[in-house]
């Protein structure tokens, strides 16, 4: 298994390099530069800034220097927040950036995953019951009604009208401030997890080997926990990897509604401001997370499904 | 890339949440969360891109810097200059030599004395080409400023000299009526020589930064908050009544409004544009609207022969726009229709009468004249005018472009003018406009100081900010003469004459003067927005009621 993991990591390096290269050139050929503003800078100031950020060099040279920085663990300096290192903006000493989003995603997943799996399994086992219908329809409902609706609605109800919780902000990362954003994310992700689990368990229970087990007279409990659970979880796990990575870099809407200092807001800002280094850093971070989670998912697959080992 | 989706999402949020919050009419006493504490929470709309005074070029950074640093001169809530770190100053009769006398016992936030040396050092930083301040040109009128900027002279040659530990003399190349205002801008604020020298490039780190203003930075979480603490060493500390100010960077207007409603914010920055009327009704005593020292206009690209060689066309296009309708029905936030290249409020309204004559005509007369000029310009059904309006992606810009296109079509006839809207994302738009790659482009300008120069400089031949590329040496000469004269009456006359020259060329279409509106919680006193057209704000003004 270790051999497999190492192999996967090695294979992902060229993928990552390809992403870095592609995004680097795409970002730099997009019209406009980080220092264009309503008030155009004087030519001297612009020249000096371009030199500071090496933007006066030929593109290939900038690219090589950028790779060199990366190898030394630096994402460079932000072009929007002048003089601030990207590493510091993404991973600040105090609460902010990646740490906020990480906490948000961990809380969300910690609740959404078990809750989603249990609901899904229960619905699958009681196909066509009212509960099953609830799971199916809530999946449809929350896919159609995204966080951009549930978020403001929650703020309106719990913060503005009932005055139970703050309308936004991070506070000290306390429960009161986290409650609504986590709730909104749970509402967004749980139904999907439940829906996939439900579909999977129905498939598994209809498979031949379960029928055989039943025919042999094994008790239902044993069938479920011994034989059905592993294959049921396979599609759920392959969903969770990208989902976790997705919340980490993509909770933009939730962060915006609740004015949280996470990664999502930095992402949109970086793109509109042509903060080249920030765009690159977030893309690389997102790619690494996706790759890592995919590897974890594959490893879990091996644990759950011996067939894959071969 | 990933952004089309996200932008649509954001637009949708704004739309939906504004719809939702419109349903909830709450005019309860807000700010319960902050009650009793000597802490005021203020939304600043965004994070400050920099807190290094010389590097500032935007109002977000300036808002924070007015709290952190002070210049030789300060200002009051009506944008008038008042003594700052300097308690008084003398100006030579030729208007070129300013001698500033620092207050007694001035200290930086770390307790070290503020001396004339620090003042000289701060101004040298502004002039230093290596530091590359975006406002380096503020030092260009100081003796040797230009040569230093071009690297021809060392910094020590700058015309800012310490006569003794408490006296600084600044010598200008030519007199400048707005120089005291320049001395109150964040870019010329006084920093600690010892502190900046010690930490070099990273001196503006909140942890080690030493300030000269009423506050210091306690904590800064990007996209989270910036907590300012009162500076006990500030010369006027006894009159600073708020101990802590929490500055928030809330981009989403609705989120800001919600957090005001729950009492988490005491003063908003921007509010949902489409809810202006409702908010006014629901918060009659907390809502404040002020005229802003800023102009919204359209540039006509004077490098294109169709505009450059056709004055009548340019005039017709400007006259055909019904600004009253635009302001009242399209925008509806009490903006002021504009018929001039400058606002009616600048320098206490000295140039308020400088309007186009036709501004007071009846609508029919104005439209008939516009039609006539358009025809004389050579356009009509047989030879329709094709024109594209460029603007950066934003709802309000789009609304305005649509309204103006339809006004033109109504006045000149749909078969005589064909307009297309060229909507571009911000950075692409800026680049296109800076390189004169457009027909008609949306433009806007916010004045840095209460001097008409803020606007008149925009139309000088060599100014890179002159986006229409209008150039008339006669205009430039009049402006230069106005700057050189020592007689205030003469100065006004010359500027009026210059404005008439430029305005009759119709290189831009002035549309309206901006307004800004905010909610201020009942517990906050001491903040008067209405006369603060520049929207330069200091937290030391706030008091708790």
Coordinates of N, CA, C and O in Angstrom, one line a residue, chain B residues 347-498:
Chain B
X347 N -14.4 73.7 -3.4 CA -14.0 75.0 -2.8 C -15.3 75.8 -2.4 O -15.4 77.0 -2.8
X348 N -16.1 75.2 -1.6 CA -17.3 75.9 -1.1 C -18.2 76.5 -2.2 O -18.9 77.5 -2.0
X349 N -18.3 75.8 -3.3 CA -19.2 76.2 -4.4 C -18.7 77.4 -5.2 O -19.5 78.1 -5.9
X350 N -17.4 77.7 -5.2 CA -16.9 78.8 -6.0 C -17.1 78.7 -7.5 O -17.2 79.6 -8.2
X351 N -17.3 77.4 -7.9 CA -17.4 77.2 -9.4 C -18.8 76.6 -9.7 O -19.0 76.0 -10.8
X352 N -19.7 76.8 -8.8 CA -21.0 76.2 -9.0 C -21.8 76.8 -10.2 O -22.6 76.2 -10.8
X353 N -21.4 78.1 -10.6 CA -22.2 78.7 -11.7 C -21.6 78.4 -13.0 O -22.0 78.9 -14.0
X354 N -20.5 77.6 -13.0 CA -19.8 77.4 -14.2 C -20.4 76.3 -15.1 O -19.8 75.3 -15.4
X355 N -21.7 76.5 -15.3 CA -22.5 75.4 -16.0 C -22.7 75.7 -17.5 O -22.6 76.9 -17.9
X356 N -23.0 74.7 -18.3 CA -23.4 75.0 -19.6 C -24.6 75.9 -19.6 O -25.5 75.7 -18.8
X357 N -24.7 76.8 -20.6 CA -25.9 77.7 -20.6 C -27.2 76.9 -20.8 O -28.2 77.2 -20.2
X358 N -27.1 75.9 -21.6 CA -28.3 75.2 -21.9 C -28.8 74.3 -20.8 O -29.9 73.8 -20.8
X359 N -28.1 74.3 -19.7 CA -28.5 73.6 -18.5 C -29.8 74.1 -18.0 O -30.7 73.4 -17.4
X360 N -30.1 75.4 -18.2 CA -31.3 76.0 -17.6 C -32.4 76.1 -18.7 O -33.5 76.6 -18.4
X361 N -32.1 75.6 -19.9 CA -33.1 75.7 -21.0 C -34.3 74.7 -20.7 O -34.1 73.7 -19.9
X362 N -35.4 74.9 -21.3 CA -36.4 73.9 -21.2 C -36.0 72.6 -22.0 O -35.2 72.7 -22.9
X363 N -36.6 71.5 -21.6 CA -36.2 70.3 -22.2 C -36.4 70.3 -23.7 O -35.6 69.8 -24.4
X364 N -37.5 70.9 -24.2 CA -37.8 70.9 -25.6 C -36.7 71.7 -26.4 O -36.2 71.2 -27.4
X365 N -36.3 72.8 -25.8 CA -35.3 73.7 -26.5 C -34.0 72.9 -26.6 O -33.3 72.9 -27.6
X366 N -33.7 72.3 -25.5 CA -32.4 71.5 -25.4 C -32.4 70.4 -26.4 O -31.4 70.3 -27.2
X367 N -33.5 69.7 -26.5 CA -33.6 68.6 -27.4 C -33.5 69.0 -28.9 O -32.8 68.4 -29.7
X368 N -34.3 70.1 -29.1 CA -34.3 70.6 -30.5 C -32.9 71.0 -31.0 O -32.5 70.8 -32.1
X369 N -32.2 71.7 -30.1 CA -30.8 72.2 -30.4 C -29.9 70.9 -30.6 O -29.1 70.9 -31.6
X370 N -30.1 69.9 -29.8 CA -29.3 68.7 -29.9 C -29.5 68.1 -31.3 O -28.6 67.7 -32.0
X371 N -30.8 68.0 -31.7 CA -31.2 67.4 -33.0 C -30.5 68.2 -34.1 O -30.0 67.6 -35.1
X372 N -30.6 69.5 -34.0 CA -30.1 70.4 -35.1 C -28.6 70.1 -35.2 O -28.1 69.9 -36.3
X373 N -27.9 70.1 -34.1 CA -26.4 69.9 -34.1 C -26.1 68.6 -34.7 O -25.1 68.4 -35.4
X374 N -26.8 67.6 -34.3 CA -26.6 66.2 -34.8 C -26.7 66.1 -36.3 O -25.8 65.5 -37.0
X375 N -27.7 66.8 -36.8 CA -27.9 66.9 -38.2 C -26.7 67.6 -38.9 O -26.2 67.1 -39.9
X376 N -26.4 68.7 -38.3 CA -25.3 69.5 -38.9 C -24.0 68.8 -38.8 O -23.1 69.0 -39.6
X377 N -23.9 67.9 -37.9 CA -22.7 67.1 -37.7 C -22.5 66.1 -38.8 O -21.5 65.4 -39.0
X378 N -23.6 65.9 -39.6 CA -23.6 65.1 -40.8 C -24.2 63.7 -40.6 O -24.0 62.8 -41.4
X379 N -25.0 63.5 -39.5 CA -25.6 62.2 -39.3 C -27.1 62.3 -39.4 O -27.7 63.3 -39.2
X380 N -27.6 61.2 -39.8 CA -29.1 61.1 -40.0 C -29.4 59.7 -40.5 O -28.5 58.8 -40.5
X381 N -30.7 59.4 -40.8 CA -31.1 58.1 -41.2 C -30.2 57.5 -42.4 O -29.9 56.3 -42.4
X382 N -29.8 58.4 -43.3 CA -29.0 57.9 -44.4 C -27.6 57.7 -44.0 O -26.9 57.0 -44.7
X383 N -27.2 58.3 -43.0 CA -25.8 58.1 -42.5 C -25.8 58.0 -41.0 O -25.4 58.9 -40.3
X384 N -26.2 56.8 -40.5 CA -26.3 56.7 -39.0 C -25.0 56.7 -38.3 O -24.0 56.2 -38.9
X385 N -25.0 57.1 -37.1 CA -23.8 57.1 -36.3 C -23.7 55.8 -35.5 O -24.7 55.3 -34.9
X386 N -22.5 55.1 -35.6 CA -22.4 53.9 -34.9 C -21.4 54.2 -33.7 O -20.3 54.7 -33.9
X387 N -21.9 53.8 -32.6 CA -21.1 54.2 -31.4 C -21.2 53.1 -30.3 O -22.2 52.4 -30.2
X388 N -20.1 52.8 -29.6 CA -20.1 51.8 -28.6 C -19.8 52.4 -27.3 O -18.9 53.2 -27.2
X389 N -20.5 52.0 -26.3 CA -20.3 52.6 -24.9 C -19.6 51.5 -24.1 O -20.1 50.4 -23.9
X390 N -18.4 51.8 -23.6 CA -17.6 50.9 -22.8 C -17.8 51.2 -21.3 O -17.7 52.3 -20.9
X391 N -18.0 50.1 -20.6 CA -18.0 50.3 -19.1 C -17.6 49.0 -18.5 O -17.6 47.9 -19.1
X392 N -17.2 49.1 -17.2 CA -16.8 47.9 -16.5 C -18.0 47.2 -15.9 O -19.0 47.9 -15.5
X393 N -18.0 45.9 -15.8 CA -19.1 45.1 -15.4 C -19.6 45.5 -14.0 O -18.9 45.3 -13.0
X394 N -20.8 46.1 -14.0 CA -21.4 46.5 -12.7 C -22.8 46.9 -13.1 O -23.0 47.6 -14.1
X395 N -23.8 46.6 -12.3 CA -25.2 46.8 -12.6 C -25.4 48.3 -12.8 O -26.1 48.7 -13.8
X396 N -24.9 49.2 -12.0 CA -25.2 50.6 -12.1 C -24.7 51.2 -13.4 O -25.3 51.9 -14.1
X397 N -23.5 50.8 -13.8 CA -22.9 51.3 -15.0 C -23.7 50.8 -16.2 O -23.9 51.5 -17.2
X398 N -24.2 49.6 -16.1 CA -25.0 49.0 -17.2 C -26.3 49.8 -17.3 O -26.7 50.2 -18.4
X399 N -26.9 50.1 -16.2 CA -28.2 50.8 -16.2 C -28.0 52.2 -16.9 O -28.8 52.6 -17.7
X400 N -26.9 52.8 -16.5 CA -26.7 54.2 -17.0 C -26.4 54.1 -18.5 O -27.0 54.9 -19.3
X401 N -25.6 53.1 -18.9 CA -25.3 53.0 -20.4 C -26.6 52.8 -21.2 O -26.8 53.4 -22.2
X402 N -27.4 51.9 -20.7 CA -28.7 51.6 -21.3 C -29.6 52.9 -21.4 O -30.2 53.2 -22.5
X403 N -29.6 53.6 -20.3 CA -30.5 54.8 -20.3 C -30.0 55.8 -21.3 O -30.8 56.4 -22.0
X404 N -28.7 56.0 -21.3 CA -28.1 57.0 -22.2 C -28.3 56.6 -23.7 O -28.7 57.4 -24.5
X405 N -28.1 55.3 -23.9 CA -28.3 54.8 -25.3 C -29.7 55.1 -25.7 O -30.0 55.5 -26.9
X406 N -30.7 54.9 -24.8 CA -32.0 55.0 -25.2 C -32.4 56.5 -25.4 O -33.2 56.9 -26.2
X407 N -31.8 57.4 -24.5 CA -32.0 58.8 -24.7 C -31.5 59.3 -26.0 O -32.2 60.1 -26.7
X408 N -30.3 58.8 -26.4 CA -29.8 59.2 -27.7 C -30.7 58.8 -28.9 O -31.0 59.5 -29.8
X409 N -31.2 57.5 -28.7 CA -32.1 57.0 -29.8 C -33.4 57.8 -29.8 O -33.9 58.1 -30.9
X410 N -33.9 58.2 -28.7 CA -35.1 58.9 -28.7 C -35.0 60.3 -29.3 O -35.8 60.7 -30.1
X411 N -33.9 61.0 -29.0 CA -33.6 62.3 -29.5 C -33.3 62.3 -31.0 O -33.9 63.0 -31.8
X412 N -32.4 61.4 -31.3 CA -31.9 61.5 -32.7 C -32.6 60.5 -33.7 O -32.5 60.6 -34.9
X413 N -33.4 59.6 -33.1 CA -34.1 58.6 -34.0 C -33.3 57.3 -34.0 O -32.1 57.3 -34.2
X414 N -34.1 56.2 -33.9 CA -33.4 54.9 -33.8 C -32.7 54.6 -35.0 O -31.7 53.8 -35.0
X415 N -33.1 55.2 -36.2 CA -32.4 54.8 -37.4 C -31.2 55.7 -37.7 O -30.4 55.5 -38.6
X416 N -31.0 56.7 -36.8 CA -29.8 57.6 -37.0 C -28.7 57.3 -36.1 O -27.6 57.8 -36.3
X417 N -28.9 56.6 -35.1 CA -27.8 56.2 -34.1 C -27.9 54.8 -33.7 O -29.0 54.3 -33.3
X418 N -26.8 54.1 -33.8 CA -26.8 52.7 -33.4 C -25.8 52.5 -32.3 O -24.6 52.7 -32.5
X419 N -26.2 52.2 -31.1 CA -25.3 52.1 -30.0 C -25.2 50.6 -29.6 O -26.1 49.9 -29.6
X420 N -23.9 50.3 -29.2 CA -23.7 48.9 -28.7 C -23.0 49.1 -27.3 O -22.3 50.1 -27.1
X421 N -23.3 48.2 -26.4 CA -22.7 48.3 -25.1 C -21.5 47.3 -25.0 O -21.6 46.1 -25.3
X422 N -20.4 47.9 -24.7 CA -19.2 47.0 -24.6 C -18.8 46.9 -23.1 O -18.2 47.7 -22.5
X423 N -19.3 45.8 -22.5 CA -19.1 45.6 -21.1 C -17.8 44.8 -20.9 O -17.7 43.7 -21.4
X424 N -16.9 45.3 -20.1 CA -15.7 44.5 -19.8 C -15.4 44.4 -18.3 O -15.8 45.2 -17.5
X425 N -14.7 43.3 -18.0 CA -14.3 43.1 -16.6 C -13.3 44.2 -16.3 O -12.6 44.8 -17.1
X426 N -13.2 44.6 -15.0 CA -12.6 45.8 -14.5 C -11.2 46.0 -15.1 O -10.9 47.0 -15.7
X427 N -10.3 45.0 -14.9 CA -8.9 45.3 -15.3 C -8.8 45.4 -16.8 O -8.0 46.2 -17.3
X428 N -9.5 44.7 -17.6 CA -9.5 44.8 -19.0 C -10.0 46.1 -19.5 O -9.5 46.8 -20.4
X429 N -11.1 46.6 -18.8 CA -11.6 47.9 -19.1 C -10.7 49.0 -18.9 O -10.5 49.9 -19.7
X430 N -10.0 49.0 -17.7 CA -9.0 50.0 -17.3 C -7.9 50.1 -18.4 O -7.6 51.2 -18.8
X431 N -7.5 48.9 -18.8 CA -6.4 48.9 -19.8 C -6.9 49.5 -21.2 O -6.2 50.3 -21.8
X432 N -8.1 49.1 -21.6 CA -8.7 49.6 -22.8 C -8.8 51.2 -22.7 O -8.5 51.9 -23.7
X433 N -9.3 51.6 -21.6 CA -9.5 53.1 -21.5 C -8.2 53.8 -21.4 O -8.1 54.9 -22.0
X434 N -7.2 53.3 -20.7 CA -5.9 54.0 -20.6 C -5.3 54.1 -21.9 O -4.5 55.0 -22.1
X435 N -5.5 53.1 -22.8 CA -4.8 53.2 -24.1 C -5.7 53.7 -25.2 O -5.5 53.5 -26.4
X436 N -6.8 54.4 -24.8 CA -7.7 55.0 -25.7 C -8.3 54.0 -26.7 O -8.4 54.3 -27.9
X437 N -8.6 52.8 -26.3 CA -9.1 51.8 -27.1 C -10.6 51.7 -26.9 O -11.1 50.7 -26.4
X438 N -11.4 52.8 -27.2 CA -12.8 52.8 -27.0 C -13.4 53.9 -27.8 O -12.7 54.7 -28.4
X439 N -14.8 53.9 -27.9 CA -15.5 55.0 -28.5 C -15.9 56.1 -27.4 O -15.4 57.2 -27.4
X440 N -16.8 55.5 -26.6 CA -17.3 56.3 -25.4 C -17.0 55.5 -24.2 O -17.4 54.3 -24.2
X441 N -16.4 56.0 -23.2 CA -16.1 55.2 -22.0 C -16.6 55.8 -20.7 O -16.6 57.0 -20.6
X442 N -17.1 55.0 -19.9 CA -17.6 55.5 -18.5 C -16.4 55.9 -17.7 O -15.3 55.2 -17.8
X443 N -16.5 56.9 -17.0 CA -15.3 57.4 -16.2 C -15.9 58.0 -14.9 O -17.0 58.4 -14.9
X444 N -15.0 58.1 -14.0 CA -15.4 58.8 -12.7 C -14.2 59.3 -12.0 O -13.1 58.7 -12.2
X445 N -14.3 60.3 -11.2 CA -13.2 60.9 -10.6 C -13.6 61.4 -9.2 O -14.5 62.1 -9.0
X446 N -12.8 60.9 -8.2 CA -13.0 61.4 -6.8 C -11.8 62.3 -6.5 O -10.7 62.0 -6.7
X447 N -12.2 63.5 -6.0 CA -11.1 64.5 -5.6 C -10.4 64.1 -4.4 O -10.9 63.6 -3.4
X448 N -9.0 64.3 -4.4 CA -8.2 64.0 -3.2 C -8.3 65.2 -2.2 O -8.0 65.0 -1.1
X449 N -8.5 66.4 -2.7 CA -8.5 67.6 -1.8 C -9.5 68.5 -2.3 O -10.0 68.4 -3.4
X450 N -9.9 69.4 -1.4 CA -10.9 70.4 -1.7 C -10.3 71.6 -2.5 O -10.3 72.7 -2.1
X451 N -9.9 71.2 -3.7 CA -9.3 72.3 -4.6 C -9.8 71.9 -6.0 O -9.8 70.7 -6.4
X452 N -10.1 72.9 -6.8 CA -10.7 72.7 -8.1 C -9.6 72.0 -9.0 O -9.9 71.4 -10.0
X453 N -8.3 72.2 -8.6 CA -7.3 71.5 -9.4 C -7.5 70.0 -9.5 O -7.1 69.4 -10.5
X454 N -8.2 69.4 -8.5 CA -8.5 68.0 -8.5 C -9.2 67.6 -9.9 O -9.0 66.6 -10.4
X455 N -10.0 68.5 -10.3 CA -10.7 68.3 -11.6 C -10.0 68.9 -12.8 O -9.9 68.3 -13.8
X456 N -9.6 70.1 -12.7 CA -9.0 70.8 -13.8 C -7.7 70.1 -14.3 O -7.5 70.1 -15.5
X457 N -7.0 69.5 -13.4 CA -5.8 68.8 -13.8 C -6.1 67.6 -14.8 O -5.3 67.2 -15.6
X458 N -7.3 67.1 -14.7 CA -7.7 66.0 -15.5 C -7.7 66.2 -17.0 O -7.7 65.3 -17.8
X459 N -7.7 67.5 -17.4 CA -7.8 67.8 -18.8 C -6.6 68.4 -19.4 O -6.6 69.0 -20.5
X460 N -5.5 68.4 -18.6 CA -4.2 68.9 -19.1 C -3.6 67.9 -20.1 O -3.8 66.7 -20.0
X461 N -3.0 68.4 -21.1 CA -2.5 67.6 -22.2 C -1.7 66.4 -21.8 O -1.9 65.2 -22.2
X462 N -0.8 66.6 -20.8 CA 0.2 65.5 -20.5 C -0.3 64.6 -19.3 O 0.4 63.7 -19.0
X463 N -1.4 64.9 -18.8 CA -1.9 64.1 -17.6 C -2.3 62.7 -18.1 O -3.2 62.6 -18.9
X464 N -1.7 61.6 -17.6 CA -2.1 60.3 -18.0 C -3.6 60.0 -17.6 O -4.2 59.1 -18.1
X465 N -4.1 60.8 -16.7 CA -5.5 60.6 -16.3 C -6.5 61.2 -17.3 O -7.7 61.0 -17.1
X466 N -6.0 61.9 -18.2 CA -6.8 62.5 -19.2 C -7.2 61.5 -20.3 O -6.6 61.3 -21.3
X467 N -8.3 60.7 -20.0 CA -8.7 59.6 -20.7 C -9.3 59.9 -22.1 O -9.2 59.1 -23.0
X468 N -9.9 61.1 -22.2 CA -10.5 61.4 -23.5 C -9.4 61.9 -24.5 O -9.6 62.0 -25.6
X469 N -8.2 62.2 -23.9 CA -7.1 62.7 -24.7 C -7.4 64.0 -25.3 O -6.8 64.4 -26.4
X470 N -8.2 64.8 -24.6 CA -8.4 66.2 -25.0 C -7.1 67.0 -24.8 O -6.5 66.8 -23.7
X471 N -6.7 67.8 -25.7 CA -5.5 68.6 -25.5 C -5.6 69.9 -26.1 O -5.8 70.0 -27.4
X472 N -5.6 71.0 -25.3 CA -5.6 72.3 -25.8 C -4.6 73.2 -25.1 O -4.8 73.4 -23.9
X473 N -3.5 73.5 -25.7 CA -2.4 74.3 -25.0 C -2.9 75.5 -24.4 O -2.4 76.0 -23.3
X474 N -4.0 76.2 -25.0 CA -4.5 77.4 -24.4 C -5.1 77.1 -23.0 O -4.9 77.9 -22.0
X475 N -5.7 75.9 -22.8 CA -6.3 75.5 -21.6 C -5.1 75.3 -20.5 O -5.2 75.8 -19.4
X476 N -4.1 74.6 -21.0 CA -3.0 74.3 -20.1 C -2.3 75.6 -19.6 O -2.0 75.7 -18.4
X477 N -2.3 76.6 -20.5 CA -1.6 77.8 -20.2 C -2.5 78.6 -19.1 O -1.9 79.1 -18.1
X478 N -3.8 78.6 -19.3 CA -4.6 79.3 -18.3 C -4.5 78.7 -16.9 O -4.5 79.3 -15.9
X479 N -4.5 77.3 -16.9 CA -4.3 76.6 -15.6 C -3.0 77.0 -15.0 O -2.9 77.2 -13.8
X480 N -2.0 77.0 -15.8 CA -0.6 77.4 -15.2 C -0.6 78.8 -14.7 O -0.2 79.1 -13.6
X481 N -1.3 79.7 -15.4 CA -1.4 81.1 -15.0 C -2.1 81.2 -13.6 O -1.7 81.9 -12.7
X482 N -3.2 80.4 -13.5 CA -4.0 80.4 -12.3 C -3.2 79.9 -11.1 O -3.3 80.4 -10.0
X483 N -2.3 78.9 -11.4 CA -1.5 78.4 -10.3 C -0.4 79.4 -9.9 O -0.1 79.5 -8.7
X484 N 0.1 80.2 -10.9 CA 1.2 81.1 -10.6 C 0.7 82.4 -9.9 O 1.5 83.0 -9.2
X485 N -0.6 82.7 -10.1 CA -1.0 84.0 -9.5 C -1.1 84.0 -8.0 O -1.5 82.9 -7.5
X486 N -0.9 85.1 -7.4 CA -1.0 85.2 -5.9 C -2.4 85.8 -5.5 O -2.7 85.8 -4.3
X487 N -3.1 86.3 -6.5 CA -4.3 87.0 -6.3 C -5.5 86.0 -6.4 O -5.8 85.4 -7.4
X488 N -6.2 85.7 -5.3 CA -7.2 84.7 -5.3 C -8.3 84.9 -6.3 O -8.8 84.0 -6.9
X489 N -8.7 86.2 -6.4 CA -9.8 86.6 -7.3 C -9.4 86.3 -8.8 O -10.1 85.7 -9.6
X490 N -8.1 86.7 -9.1 CA -7.6 86.5 -10.4 C -7.5 85.0 -10.7 O -7.9 84.5 -11.8
X491 N -7.2 84.2 -9.7 CA -7.1 82.7 -9.8 C -8.4 82.2 -10.3 O -8.5 81.4 -11.2
X492 N -9.5 82.6 -9.6 CA -10.8 82.1 -9.9 C -11.2 82.5 -11.3 O -11.7 81.7 -12.1
X493 N -10.9 83.7 -11.7 CA -11.3 84.2 -13.0 C -10.6 83.3 -14.1 O -11.2 82.9 -15.1
X494 N -9.3 83.1 -13.8 CA -8.5 82.3 -14.8 C -9.0 80.9 -14.9 O -9.1 80.3 -16.0
X495 N -9.4 80.3 -13.8 CA -9.9 78.9 -13.8 C -11.2 78.9 -14.5 O -11.5 78.0 -15.3
X496 N -12.1 79.9 -14.2 CA -13.4 79.9 -14.9 C -13.2 80.0 -16.4 O -13.9 79.3 -17.2
X497 N -12.2 80.8 -16.8 CA -12.0 81.0 -18.2 C -11.5 79.6 -18.8 O -11.9 79.2 -19.9
X498 N -10.6 79.0 -18.1 CA -10.1 77.7 -18.5 C -11.2 76.7 -18.7 O -11.3 75.9 -19.7

